[in-house]
Short mmCIF file of C-alpha atoms and ligand atoms in Angstrom, two decimals:
data_model
loop_
_atom_site.label_atom_id
_atom_site.label_comp_id
_atom_site.label_asym_id
_atom_site.label_seq_id
_atom_site.Cartn_x
_atom_site.Cartn_y
_atom_site.Cartn_z
CA MET A 1 -15.27 20.01 3.90
CA THR A 2 -14.49 22.34 6.74
CA LEU A 3 -11.82 21.37 8.85
CA LYS A 4 -12.84 22.79 12.29
CA THR A 5 -13.23 18.97 13.65
CA PRO A 6 -9.81 17.72 15.16
CA LYS A 7 -7.73 15.62 12.65
CA ILE A 8 -8.21 11.92 12.56
CA THR A 9 -6.21 8.82 11.50
CA ILE A 10 -7.68 6.82 8.53
CA ALA A 11 -6.39 3.27 7.94
CA VAL A 12 -7.21 1.70 4.69
CA ASP A 13 -6.30 -2.02 4.34
CA GLY A 14 -7.11 -4.71 2.18
CA PHE A 15 -6.02 -7.01 -0.72
CA SER A 16 -3.94 -5.89 -3.80
CA SER A 17 -5.71 -3.94 -6.56
CA THR A 18 -9.05 -3.22 -4.53
CA GLY A 19 -8.48 0.49 -5.20
CA LYS A 20 -6.93 1.36 -2.01
CA SER A 21 -4.50 4.00 -3.18
CA THR A 22 -7.12 5.63 -5.34
CA VAL A 23 -9.68 6.04 -2.67
CA ALA A 24 -6.94 6.90 0.12
CA LYS A 25 -5.34 9.65 -2.17
CA ARG A 26 -8.64 11.21 -3.10
CA LEU A 27 -9.89 11.28 0.38
CA ALA A 28 -6.47 12.80 1.79
CA LYS A 29 -6.73 15.43 -0.96
CA GLU A 30 -10.59 15.98 -0.03
CA LEU A 31 -9.65 16.38 3.73
CA GLY A 32 -6.42 18.28 3.32
CA TYR A 33 -4.41 15.33 4.90
CA ILE A 34 -1.39 13.64 4.26
CA TYR A 35 -1.46 10.50 2.15
CA VAL A 36 0.88 7.51 2.84
CA ASP A 37 1.31 4.53 0.37
CA THR A 38 3.01 1.84 2.71
CA GLY A 39 2.94 -0.64 -0.06
CA ALA A 40 5.40 1.61 -2.03
CA MET A 41 7.72 1.46 1.12
CA TYR A 42 7.85 -2.21 0.91
CA ARG A 43 8.13 -2.11 -2.77
CA ALA A 44 11.14 0.39 -2.48
CA VAL A 45 12.97 -2.09 -0.03
CA THR A 46 12.37 -4.85 -2.59
CA VAL A 47 13.93 -2.52 -5.28
CA TYR A 48 16.88 -2.18 -3.11
CA ALA A 49 17.29 -5.79 -2.58
CA MET A 50 17.00 -6.53 -6.52
CA GLN A 51 19.45 -3.59 -7.12
CA HIS A 52 21.97 -5.43 -4.61
CA ASP A 53 21.19 -8.91 -5.93
CA LEU A 54 19.93 -10.13 -2.58
CA ILE A 55 16.68 -11.59 -4.35
CA ASN A 56 15.97 -13.35 -7.43
CA LYS A 57 13.50 -16.06 -8.63
CA THR A 58 15.44 -18.70 -6.49
CA ASP A 59 17.37 -17.06 -3.70
CA PHE A 60 16.45 -14.49 -1.11
CA ASP A 61 19.29 -13.30 1.27
CA LYS A 62 17.16 -12.07 4.14
CA ASP A 63 20.16 -11.76 6.48
CA LEU A 64 22.06 -9.67 4.17
CA LEU A 65 18.68 -7.46 3.54
CA VAL A 66 18.33 -6.99 7.17
CA ASN A 67 22.04 -6.00 7.74
CA SER A 68 21.66 -3.52 4.92
CA LEU A 69 18.28 -1.63 6.38
CA ASP A 70 20.68 1.09 7.62
CA ASN A 71 21.68 1.84 4.04
CA ILE A 72 18.06 2.32 2.81
CA GLU A 73 16.65 5.89 3.02
CA LEU A 74 13.29 6.32 1.77
CA GLU A 75 11.41 9.73 1.23
CA PHE A 76 8.24 10.85 -0.05
CA ILE A 77 8.46 14.03 -2.28
CA TYR A 78 5.39 15.72 -3.14
CA ASN A 79 4.93 16.22 -6.97
CA LYS A 80 2.70 19.07 -7.67
CA LYS A 81 1.98 18.15 -11.23
CA LEU A 82 0.87 14.54 -10.30
CA GLY A 83 -0.73 15.77 -7.14
CA PHE A 84 0.87 13.13 -5.04
CA ALA A 85 3.96 12.27 -3.24
CA GLU A 86 6.54 10.08 -5.18
CA ILE A 87 8.86 7.62 -3.43
CA TYR A 88 12.44 8.09 -3.57
CA LEU A 89 15.23 5.46 -2.62
CA ASN A 90 18.80 6.95 -1.73
CA GLY A 91 17.90 10.07 -3.37
CA LYS A 92 16.45 8.59 -6.60
CA ASN A 93 12.87 8.62 -7.69
CA ILE A 94 11.72 5.19 -8.17
CA GLU A 95 7.89 5.76 -8.24
CA LYS A 96 7.69 4.00 -11.74
CA LYS A 97 10.02 1.39 -11.16
CA ILE A 98 8.08 0.07 -8.01
CA ARG A 99 4.97 -0.49 -10.06
CA SER A 100 6.57 -3.18 -12.45
CA LEU A 101 5.33 -6.72 -12.17
CA GLU A 102 8.83 -7.97 -11.39
CA VAL A 103 8.79 -6.04 -8.13
CA SER A 104 5.34 -7.20 -7.42
CA ASN A 105 6.44 -10.85 -7.73
CA PHE A 106 9.36 -10.16 -5.25
CA VAL A 107 7.53 -7.79 -2.68
CA SER A 108 5.56 -10.40 -0.62
CA PRO A 109 8.65 -12.33 0.65
CA VAL A 110 10.35 -9.30 1.47
CA ALA A 111 7.18 -8.06 3.39
CA THR A 112 7.30 -11.33 5.49
CA VAL A 113 10.74 -10.23 7.10
CA SER A 114 10.10 -8.90 10.70
CA GLU A 115 13.07 -6.69 10.57
CA VAL A 116 11.81 -5.11 7.36
CA ARG A 117 8.39 -4.72 8.88
CA ARG A 118 9.66 -2.82 12.12
CA PHE A 119 11.95 -0.75 10.06
CA LEU A 120 9.08 0.47 7.74
CA VAL A 121 6.39 0.71 10.60
CA ASP A 122 8.50 3.05 12.69
CA LYS A 123 8.71 5.35 9.76
CA GLN A 124 4.88 4.87 9.20
CA ARG A 125 4.08 5.83 12.94
CA LEU A 126 6.27 9.05 12.62
CA MET A 127 4.39 10.10 9.52
CA GLY A 128 1.26 9.55 11.13
CA LEU A 129 2.32 11.16 14.56
CA ASN A 130 0.23 14.32 14.23
CA LYS A 131 -2.91 12.69 12.82
CA GLY A 132 -4.50 13.98 9.79
CA VAL A 133 -3.30 11.13 7.72
CA VAL A 134 -4.77 8.51 5.28
CA MET A 135 -2.62 5.49 5.25
CA ASP A 136 -3.19 2.60 3.00
CA GLY A 137 -1.63 -1.03 3.24
CA ARG A 138 -2.02 -4.36 4.89
CA ASP A 139 -1.68 -3.79 8.66
CA ILE A 140 -2.64 -0.16 9.24
CA GLY A 141 -5.58 -0.82 11.29
CA SER A 142 -4.29 -3.63 13.19
CA VAL A 143 -0.58 -2.97 13.88
CA VAL A 144 0.68 0.55 12.83
CA PHE A 145 -2.36 2.52 14.15
CA PRO A 146 -4.44 0.04 15.97
CA ASP A 147 -6.18 3.27 17.43
CA ALA A 148 -7.21 4.89 14.16
CA GLU A 149 -10.50 6.45 14.19
CA VAL A 150 -11.53 5.01 10.87
CA LYS A 151 -10.66 1.76 9.70
CA ILE A 152 -11.64 0.38 6.15
CA PHE A 153 -11.00 -3.05 4.87
CA LEU A 154 -11.33 -3.30 1.05
CA THR A 155 -11.95 -6.71 -0.69
CA ALA A 156 -12.78 -7.79 -4.29
CA ASN A 157 -12.99 -10.72 -6.46
CA ALA A 158 -9.46 -11.81 -7.58
CA LYS A 159 -10.21 -12.14 -11.40
CA ILE A 160 -11.70 -8.54 -11.11
CA ARG A 161 -8.53 -7.46 -9.33
CA ALA A 162 -6.39 -8.84 -12.00
CA GLU A 163 -8.31 -7.14 -15.00
CA ARG A 164 -7.81 -3.88 -13.17
CA ARG A 165 -4.25 -4.52 -12.59
CA LEU A 166 -3.79 -5.31 -16.13
CA LEU A 167 -5.41 -2.20 -17.29
CA GLU A 168 -3.23 -0.14 -14.67
CA LEU A 169 0.05 -1.78 -15.97
CA LYS A 170 -0.95 -1.03 -19.59
CA GLU A 171 -1.70 2.71 -18.71
CA LYS A 172 1.80 2.91 -17.15
CA GLY A 173 3.39 1.61 -20.08
CA PHE A 174 4.34 -1.97 -18.82
CA GLU A 175 3.45 -5.21 -20.68
CA GLY A 176 1.15 -7.44 -18.97
CA ASN A 177 -0.51 -11.14 -19.22
CA PHE A 178 -3.70 -11.76 -17.43
CA ASP A 179 -2.86 -15.36 -16.24
CA GLU A 180 0.38 -14.12 -14.88
CA ILE A 181 -1.25 -11.13 -13.19
CA LEU A 182 -4.02 -13.29 -11.69
CA GLN A 183 -1.37 -15.75 -10.32
CA ASN A 184 0.55 -12.83 -9.03
CA VAL A 185 -2.73 -11.42 -7.31
CA MET A 186 -3.56 -14.98 -5.71
CA ASP A 187 0.10 -15.66 -4.77
CA ARG A 188 0.10 -12.38 -2.91
CA ASP A 189 -3.23 -12.95 -1.30
CA HIS A 190 -1.83 -16.04 0.21
CA ILE A 191 1.49 -14.85 1.38
CA ASP A 192 0.13 -11.57 2.67
CA SER A 193 -2.84 -13.23 4.52
CA THR A 194 -0.86 -16.34 6.13
CA ARG A 195 2.39 -14.81 7.14
CA ALA A 196 3.35 -14.86 10.85
CA ASP A 197 4.15 -11.39 11.30
CA SER A 198 1.18 -8.75 10.81
CA PRO A 199 -0.67 -10.74 8.34
CA LEU A 200 -3.56 -9.06 6.32
CA ILE A 201 -6.70 -9.45 8.28
CA LYS A 202 -9.94 -7.67 8.96
CA VAL A 203 -10.00 -6.15 12.55
CA ASP A 204 -13.34 -6.18 14.33
CA ASP A 205 -13.66 -2.35 14.17
CA ALA A 206 -13.03 -2.18 10.41
CA VAL A 207 -15.68 -1.41 8.04
CA GLU A 208 -15.49 -4.09 5.08
CA ILE A 209 -16.26 -2.79 1.52
CA ASP A 210 -16.41 -5.31 -1.32
CA ALA A 211 -15.24 -3.39 -4.22
CA SER A 212 -16.04 -6.14 -6.94
CA TYR A 213 -19.16 -4.61 -8.51
CA ILE A 214 -18.96 -0.74 -7.64
CA ASN A 215 -17.12 1.78 -9.56
CA LYS A 216 -14.33 4.26 -8.17
CA GLU A 217 -16.83 6.97 -7.44
CA GLU A 218 -19.13 4.81 -5.66
CA GLN A 219 -16.29 3.27 -3.56
CA PHE A 220 -15.09 6.68 -2.85
CA GLN A 221 -18.67 8.04 -1.72
CA GLU A 222 -19.08 5.05 0.40
CA VAL A 223 -15.70 5.64 2.33
CA LEU A 224 -16.28 9.41 2.75
CA SER A 225 -19.67 8.89 4.08
CA ILE A 226 -17.89 6.74 6.85
CA VAL A 227 -15.43 9.20 7.45
CA GLN A 228 -18.01 12.01 7.61
CA LYS A 229 -19.92 10.26 10.20
CA VAL A 230 -17.02 9.80 12.42
CA LEU A 231 -15.93 13.27 11.98
CA ASN A 232 -19.58 14.61 12.81
CA GLU A 233 -19.73 12.35 16.12
O1 DC B 1 -0.35 -2.15 -1.84
P1 DC B 1 0.80 -2.87 -2.71
O2 DC B 1 0.27 -4.09 -3.47
O3 DC B 1 1.64 -1.79 -3.25
O4 DC B 1 1.59 -3.63 -1.64
C1 DC B 1 2.89 -4.27 -2.09
C2 DC B 1 3.09 -5.58 -0.88
O5 DC B 1 3.80 -4.93 0.16
C3 DC B 1 1.91 -6.40 -0.54
O6 DC B 1 2.17 -7.82 -1.52
C4 DC B 1 2.16 -6.73 0.71
C5 DC B 1 3.13 -5.64 1.29
N1 DC B 1 2.53 -4.68 2.39
C6 DC B 1 2.58 -5.08 3.58
O7 DC B 1 2.95 -6.29 3.75
N2 DC B 1 2.09 -4.36 4.41
C7 DC B 1 1.62 -3.05 4.07
N3 DC B 1 1.25 -2.13 5.15
C8 DC B 1 1.78 -2.62 2.95
C9 DC B 1 2.30 -3.61 1.90
#
């Protein structure tokens, strides 16, 4: 694709395991844009909380986490071999660690904390300051970049998402149990959609795509045609 057109901002929001990151990553590559996985940033803060015993199955010390935010340094460093940027927490590559089911189980409560959200949203806005960015998450079109030129909202049936998540976990070398994953998917949907600060919503100017019964290629082509239409306008 030629890039004579001015760069735009592309927001890809939606439920977990709807293929957001796959489609956003490929789109960024196709356009020569930066890709930002904001879920990885919430997961990285969760890893920090776990490492410092601020969160476990029964307790979550929000205040201490909020007071520790200044000690959290996040970086995305491009891995040429993998073809995408991996996330580093205080200088350590935690790309693999953030994908574990344990982190998935704790991340949604961490993401409800307004101070955490402000801390990360400020960083996300800086990363997208010069446009030419594809950012995926839950609140990109609604809060981070409400003026984004393209907003995609991805949905899919929860059982299908749990199956995909199980496959993905296995591919990454993690153990997984379907019922446990389905429960995690449904719990996260609920927390993400009902939290007071920046809940997951479809904004009016977002295009909704149901990814339940289409494959990755069809999903990508659908998103690409929406982007191309905007770039040609
Ligand atoms: O996309 P993901 O599954 O890696 O996201 C992990 C969690 O982070 C998800 O349950 C909700 C939260 N999140 C968020 O609240 N806002 C974002 N922009 C991205 C993720």
